[in-house]
CSV table of C-alpha atoms and ligand atoms in Angstrom, one decimal:
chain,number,residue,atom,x,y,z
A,1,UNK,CA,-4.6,-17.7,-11.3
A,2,UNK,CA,-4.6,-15.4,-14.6
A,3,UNK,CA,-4.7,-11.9,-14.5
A,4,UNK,CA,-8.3,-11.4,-15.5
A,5,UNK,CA,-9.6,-14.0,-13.3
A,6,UNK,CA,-8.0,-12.6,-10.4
A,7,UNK,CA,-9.2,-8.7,-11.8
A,8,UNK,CA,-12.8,-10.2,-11.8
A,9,UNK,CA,-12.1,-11.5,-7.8
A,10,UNK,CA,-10.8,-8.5,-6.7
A,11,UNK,CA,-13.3,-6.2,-8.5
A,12,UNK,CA,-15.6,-8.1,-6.9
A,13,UNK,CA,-14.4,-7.4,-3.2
A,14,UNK,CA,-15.2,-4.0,-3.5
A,15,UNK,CA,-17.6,-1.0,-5.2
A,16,UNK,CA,-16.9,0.4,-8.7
A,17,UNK,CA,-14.9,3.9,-7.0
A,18,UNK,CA,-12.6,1.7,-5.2
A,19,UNK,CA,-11.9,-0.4,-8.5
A,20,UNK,CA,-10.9,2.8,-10.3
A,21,UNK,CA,-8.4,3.6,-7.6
A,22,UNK,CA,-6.7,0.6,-7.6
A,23,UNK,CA,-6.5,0.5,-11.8
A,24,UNK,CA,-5.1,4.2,-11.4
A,25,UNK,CA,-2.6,2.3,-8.9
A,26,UNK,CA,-1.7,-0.2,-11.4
A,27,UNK,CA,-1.1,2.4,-14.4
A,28,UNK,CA,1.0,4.4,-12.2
A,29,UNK,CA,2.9,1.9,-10.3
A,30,UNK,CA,3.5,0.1,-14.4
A,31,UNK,CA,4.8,3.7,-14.8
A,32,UNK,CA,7.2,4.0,-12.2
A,33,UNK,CA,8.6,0.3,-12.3
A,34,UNK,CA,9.5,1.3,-16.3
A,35,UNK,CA,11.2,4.5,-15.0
A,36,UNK,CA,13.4,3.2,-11.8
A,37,UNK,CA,14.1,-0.5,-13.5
A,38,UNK,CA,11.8,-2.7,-11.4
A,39,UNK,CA,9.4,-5.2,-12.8
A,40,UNK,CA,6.3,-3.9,-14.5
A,41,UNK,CA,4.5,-7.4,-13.9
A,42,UNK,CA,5.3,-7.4,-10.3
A,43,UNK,CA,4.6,-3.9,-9.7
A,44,UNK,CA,0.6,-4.6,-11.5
A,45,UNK,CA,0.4,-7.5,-9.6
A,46,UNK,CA,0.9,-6.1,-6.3
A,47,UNK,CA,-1.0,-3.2,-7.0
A,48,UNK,CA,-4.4,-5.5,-8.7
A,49,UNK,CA,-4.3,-6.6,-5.2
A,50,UNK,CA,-3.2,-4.0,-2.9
A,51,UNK,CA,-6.5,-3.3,-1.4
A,52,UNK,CA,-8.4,-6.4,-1.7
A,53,UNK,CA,-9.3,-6.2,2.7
A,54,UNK,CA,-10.2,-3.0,2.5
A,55,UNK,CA,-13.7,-3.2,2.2
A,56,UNK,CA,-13.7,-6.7,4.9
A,57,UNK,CA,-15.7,-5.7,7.8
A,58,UNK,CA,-13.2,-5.2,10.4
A,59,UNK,CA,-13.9,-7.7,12.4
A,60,UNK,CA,-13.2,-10.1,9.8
A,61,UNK,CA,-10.0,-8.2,8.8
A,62,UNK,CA,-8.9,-8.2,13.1
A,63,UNK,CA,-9.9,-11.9,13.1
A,64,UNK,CA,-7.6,-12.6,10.2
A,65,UNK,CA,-4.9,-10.4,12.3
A,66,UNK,CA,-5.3,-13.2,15.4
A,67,UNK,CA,-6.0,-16.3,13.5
A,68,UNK,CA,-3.2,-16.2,11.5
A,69,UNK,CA,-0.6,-14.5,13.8
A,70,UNK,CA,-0.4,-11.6,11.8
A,71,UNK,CA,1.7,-8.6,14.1
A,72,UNK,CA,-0.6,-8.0,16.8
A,73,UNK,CA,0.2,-4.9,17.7
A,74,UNK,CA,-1.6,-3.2,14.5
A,75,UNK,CA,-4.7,-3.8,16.5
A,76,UNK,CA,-4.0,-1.0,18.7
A,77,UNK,CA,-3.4,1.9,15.6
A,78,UNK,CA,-6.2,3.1,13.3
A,79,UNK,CA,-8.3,0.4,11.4
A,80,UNK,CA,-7.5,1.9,7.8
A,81,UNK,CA,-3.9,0.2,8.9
A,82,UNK,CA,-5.4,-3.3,9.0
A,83,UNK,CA,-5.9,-4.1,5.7
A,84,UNK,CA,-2.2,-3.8,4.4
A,85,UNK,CA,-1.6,-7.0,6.3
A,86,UNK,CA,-4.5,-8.7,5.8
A,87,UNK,CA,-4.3,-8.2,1.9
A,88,UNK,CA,-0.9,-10.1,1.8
A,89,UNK,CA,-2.4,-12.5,3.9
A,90,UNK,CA,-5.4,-13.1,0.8
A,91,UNK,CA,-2.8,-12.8,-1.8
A,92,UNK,CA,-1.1,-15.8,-0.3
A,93,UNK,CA,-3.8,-18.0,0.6
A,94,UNK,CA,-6.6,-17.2,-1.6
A,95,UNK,CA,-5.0,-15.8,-4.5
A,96,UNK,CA,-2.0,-18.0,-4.2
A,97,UNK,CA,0.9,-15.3,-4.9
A,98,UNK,CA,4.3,-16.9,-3.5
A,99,UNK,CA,6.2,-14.1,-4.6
A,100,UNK,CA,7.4,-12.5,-1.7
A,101,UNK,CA,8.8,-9.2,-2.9
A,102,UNK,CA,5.1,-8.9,-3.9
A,103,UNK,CA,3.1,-9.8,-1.0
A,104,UNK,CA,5.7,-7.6,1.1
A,105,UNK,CA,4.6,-4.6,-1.4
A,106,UNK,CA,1.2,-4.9,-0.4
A,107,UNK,CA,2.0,-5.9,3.0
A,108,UNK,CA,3.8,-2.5,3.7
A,109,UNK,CA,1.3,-0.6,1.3
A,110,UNK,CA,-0.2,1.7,4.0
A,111,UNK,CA,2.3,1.6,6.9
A,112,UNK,CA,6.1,1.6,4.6
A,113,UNK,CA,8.6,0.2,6.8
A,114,UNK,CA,12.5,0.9,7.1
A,115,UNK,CA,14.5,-0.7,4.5
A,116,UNK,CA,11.5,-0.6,1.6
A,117,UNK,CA,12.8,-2.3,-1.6
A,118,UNK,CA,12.0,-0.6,-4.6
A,119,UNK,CA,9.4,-2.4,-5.5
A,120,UNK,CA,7.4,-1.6,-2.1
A,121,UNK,CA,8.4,2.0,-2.8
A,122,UNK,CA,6.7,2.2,-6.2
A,123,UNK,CA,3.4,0.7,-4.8
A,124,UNK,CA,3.3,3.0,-1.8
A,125,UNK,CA,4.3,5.9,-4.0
A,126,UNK,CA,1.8,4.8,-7.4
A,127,UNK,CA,-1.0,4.5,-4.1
A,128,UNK,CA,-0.9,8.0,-3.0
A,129,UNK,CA,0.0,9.2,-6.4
A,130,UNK,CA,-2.5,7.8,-9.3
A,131,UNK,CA,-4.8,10.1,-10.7
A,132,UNK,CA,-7.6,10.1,-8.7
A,133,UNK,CA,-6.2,11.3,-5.7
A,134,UNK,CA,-6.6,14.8,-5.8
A,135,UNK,CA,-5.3,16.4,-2.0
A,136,UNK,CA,-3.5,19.4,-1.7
A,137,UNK,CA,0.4,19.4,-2.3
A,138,UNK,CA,-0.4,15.9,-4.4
A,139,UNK,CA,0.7,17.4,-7.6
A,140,UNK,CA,4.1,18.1,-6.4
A,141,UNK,CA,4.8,14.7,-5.3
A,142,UNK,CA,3.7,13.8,-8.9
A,143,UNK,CA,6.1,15.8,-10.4
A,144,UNK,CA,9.3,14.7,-7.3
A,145,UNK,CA,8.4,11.1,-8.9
A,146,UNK,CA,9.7,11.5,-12.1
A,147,UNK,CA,13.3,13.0,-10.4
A,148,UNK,CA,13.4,10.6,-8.0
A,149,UNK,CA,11.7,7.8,-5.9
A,150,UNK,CA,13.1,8.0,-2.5
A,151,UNK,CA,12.7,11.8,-2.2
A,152,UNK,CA,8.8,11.8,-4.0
A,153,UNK,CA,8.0,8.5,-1.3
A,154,UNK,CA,9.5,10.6,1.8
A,155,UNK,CA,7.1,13.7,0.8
A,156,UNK,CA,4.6,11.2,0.6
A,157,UNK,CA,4.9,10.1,4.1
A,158,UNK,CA,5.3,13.5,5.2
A,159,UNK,CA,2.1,14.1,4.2
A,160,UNK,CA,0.7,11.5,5.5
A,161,UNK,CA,2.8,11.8,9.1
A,162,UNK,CA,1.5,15.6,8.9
A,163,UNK,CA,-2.1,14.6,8.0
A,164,UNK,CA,-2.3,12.3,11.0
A,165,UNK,CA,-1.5,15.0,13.3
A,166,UNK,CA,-3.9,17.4,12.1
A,167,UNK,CA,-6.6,14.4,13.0
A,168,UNK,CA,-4.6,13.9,16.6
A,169,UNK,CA,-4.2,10.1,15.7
A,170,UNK,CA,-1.4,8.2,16.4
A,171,UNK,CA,1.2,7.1,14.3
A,172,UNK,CA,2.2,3.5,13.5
A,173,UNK,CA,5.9,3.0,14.8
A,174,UNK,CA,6.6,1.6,10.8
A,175,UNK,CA,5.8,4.7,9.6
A,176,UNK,CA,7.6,6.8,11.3
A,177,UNK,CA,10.6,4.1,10.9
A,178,UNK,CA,10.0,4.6,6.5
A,179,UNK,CA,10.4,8.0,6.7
A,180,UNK,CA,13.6,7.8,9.3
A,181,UNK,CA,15.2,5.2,7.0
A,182,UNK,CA,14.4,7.3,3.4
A,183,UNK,CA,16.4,10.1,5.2
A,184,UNK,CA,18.9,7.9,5.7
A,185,UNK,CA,19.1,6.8,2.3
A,186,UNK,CA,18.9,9.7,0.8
A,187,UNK,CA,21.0,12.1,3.0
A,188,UNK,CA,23.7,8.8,3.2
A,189,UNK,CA,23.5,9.2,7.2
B,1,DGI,O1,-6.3,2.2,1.1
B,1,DGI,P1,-6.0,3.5,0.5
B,1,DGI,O2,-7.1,4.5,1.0
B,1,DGI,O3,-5.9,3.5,-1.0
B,1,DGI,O4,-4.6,4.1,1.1
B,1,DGI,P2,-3.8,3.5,2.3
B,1,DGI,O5,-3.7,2.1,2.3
B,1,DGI,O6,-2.4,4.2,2.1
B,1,DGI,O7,-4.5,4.0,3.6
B,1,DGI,C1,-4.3,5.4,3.9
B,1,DGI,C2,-5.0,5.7,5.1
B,1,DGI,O8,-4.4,5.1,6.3
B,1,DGI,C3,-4.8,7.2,5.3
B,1,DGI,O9,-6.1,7.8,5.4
B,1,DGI,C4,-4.0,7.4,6.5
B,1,DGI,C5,-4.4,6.1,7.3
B,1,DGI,N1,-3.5,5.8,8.4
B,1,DGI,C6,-3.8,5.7,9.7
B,1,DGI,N2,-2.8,5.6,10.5
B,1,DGI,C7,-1.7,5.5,9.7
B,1,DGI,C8,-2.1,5.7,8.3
B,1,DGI,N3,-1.2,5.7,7.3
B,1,DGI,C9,0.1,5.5,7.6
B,1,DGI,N4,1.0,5.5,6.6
B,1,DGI,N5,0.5,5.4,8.9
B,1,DGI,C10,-0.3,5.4,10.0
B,1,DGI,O10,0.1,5.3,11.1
B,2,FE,FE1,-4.8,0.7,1.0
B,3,FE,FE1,-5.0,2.0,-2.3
């Protein structure tokens, strides 16, 4: 499918504010792949996409979950989770991406996961990052991601991790396993 066709799907999955947020993703994570050496293509492609489920009712997004054996166990952690999974899942089948370095970006979009690959990191960063996000503390993680990506994703999730436990919700085990594995990297240990 070519870019604009697939744009014109996607806008059409969700309402106009949601549409800006994800072309604030694009520029940003197109700004970040040019600075750490990833793919600029990729790194749009993943993030035109990124949030396709999100506006699924979520009964369709949890009957996606069990249909198509998606990890089950997302079920039992907050529903804004859900549609990470179930986005790869409509890249793949109705969108027909095969590139699976992309549909893992959007995949691990909300949740990170231990190990990311750079170009996961970019979209999770460019997601909490583009310009019309406007929390507390997000213009310092701005200015960690033009030093450096590991240490500006790791804030990121710190903020999030922090943010959950102001609410008293849970945390999804991947997250916690992103953050414990960018402290890793970073620190070497
Ligand atoms: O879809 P977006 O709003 O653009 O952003 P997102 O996909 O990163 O979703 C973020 C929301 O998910 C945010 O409000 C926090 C919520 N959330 C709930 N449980 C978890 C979680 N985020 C992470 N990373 N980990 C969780 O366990
Ligand atoms: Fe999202
Ligand atoms: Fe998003």
């Amino acid at each position: 499918m070519d870019r604009n066709s697939m744009i014109e799907r996607v806008k059409a999955e969700m309402p106009e504010k949601r549409w800006k947020h994800t072309e604030g993703v694009m520029a940003t994570a197109i700004v970040l792949a040019n600075r750490y050496g990833e793919d600029a293509e990729r790194a749009e492609l993943a993030s035109i996409l990124h949030d396709v489920a999100k506006y699924w009712p979520t009964v369709r997004q949890g009957n996606v979950i069990r249909d198509n054996h998606l990890p089950i166990e997302v079920l039992a952690y907050d529903k804004e989770l859900w549609h990470a999974p179930v986005g790869a899942w409509v890249a793949e089948n109705e969108f027909g991406v095969m590139d699976c370095g992309v549909l893992d970006a959007i995949r691990y979009h909300t949740s990170g996961r231990k190990g990311m690959t750079k170009l996961e990191k970019i979209v999770w960063l460019a997601d909490y990052i583009e310009p019309g996000r406007d929390f507390s503390g997000v213009d310092a993680i701005r200015a960690l991601s033009e030093i450096n990506l590991e240490e500006a994703v790791l804030a990121g999730l710190d903020g999030t991790i922090s943010f959950l436990i102001a609410k008293g919700k849970r945390i999804y085990p991947l997250t916690i396993d992103a953050r414990n594995g960018l402290i890793e990297e970073i620190k070497g240990g």
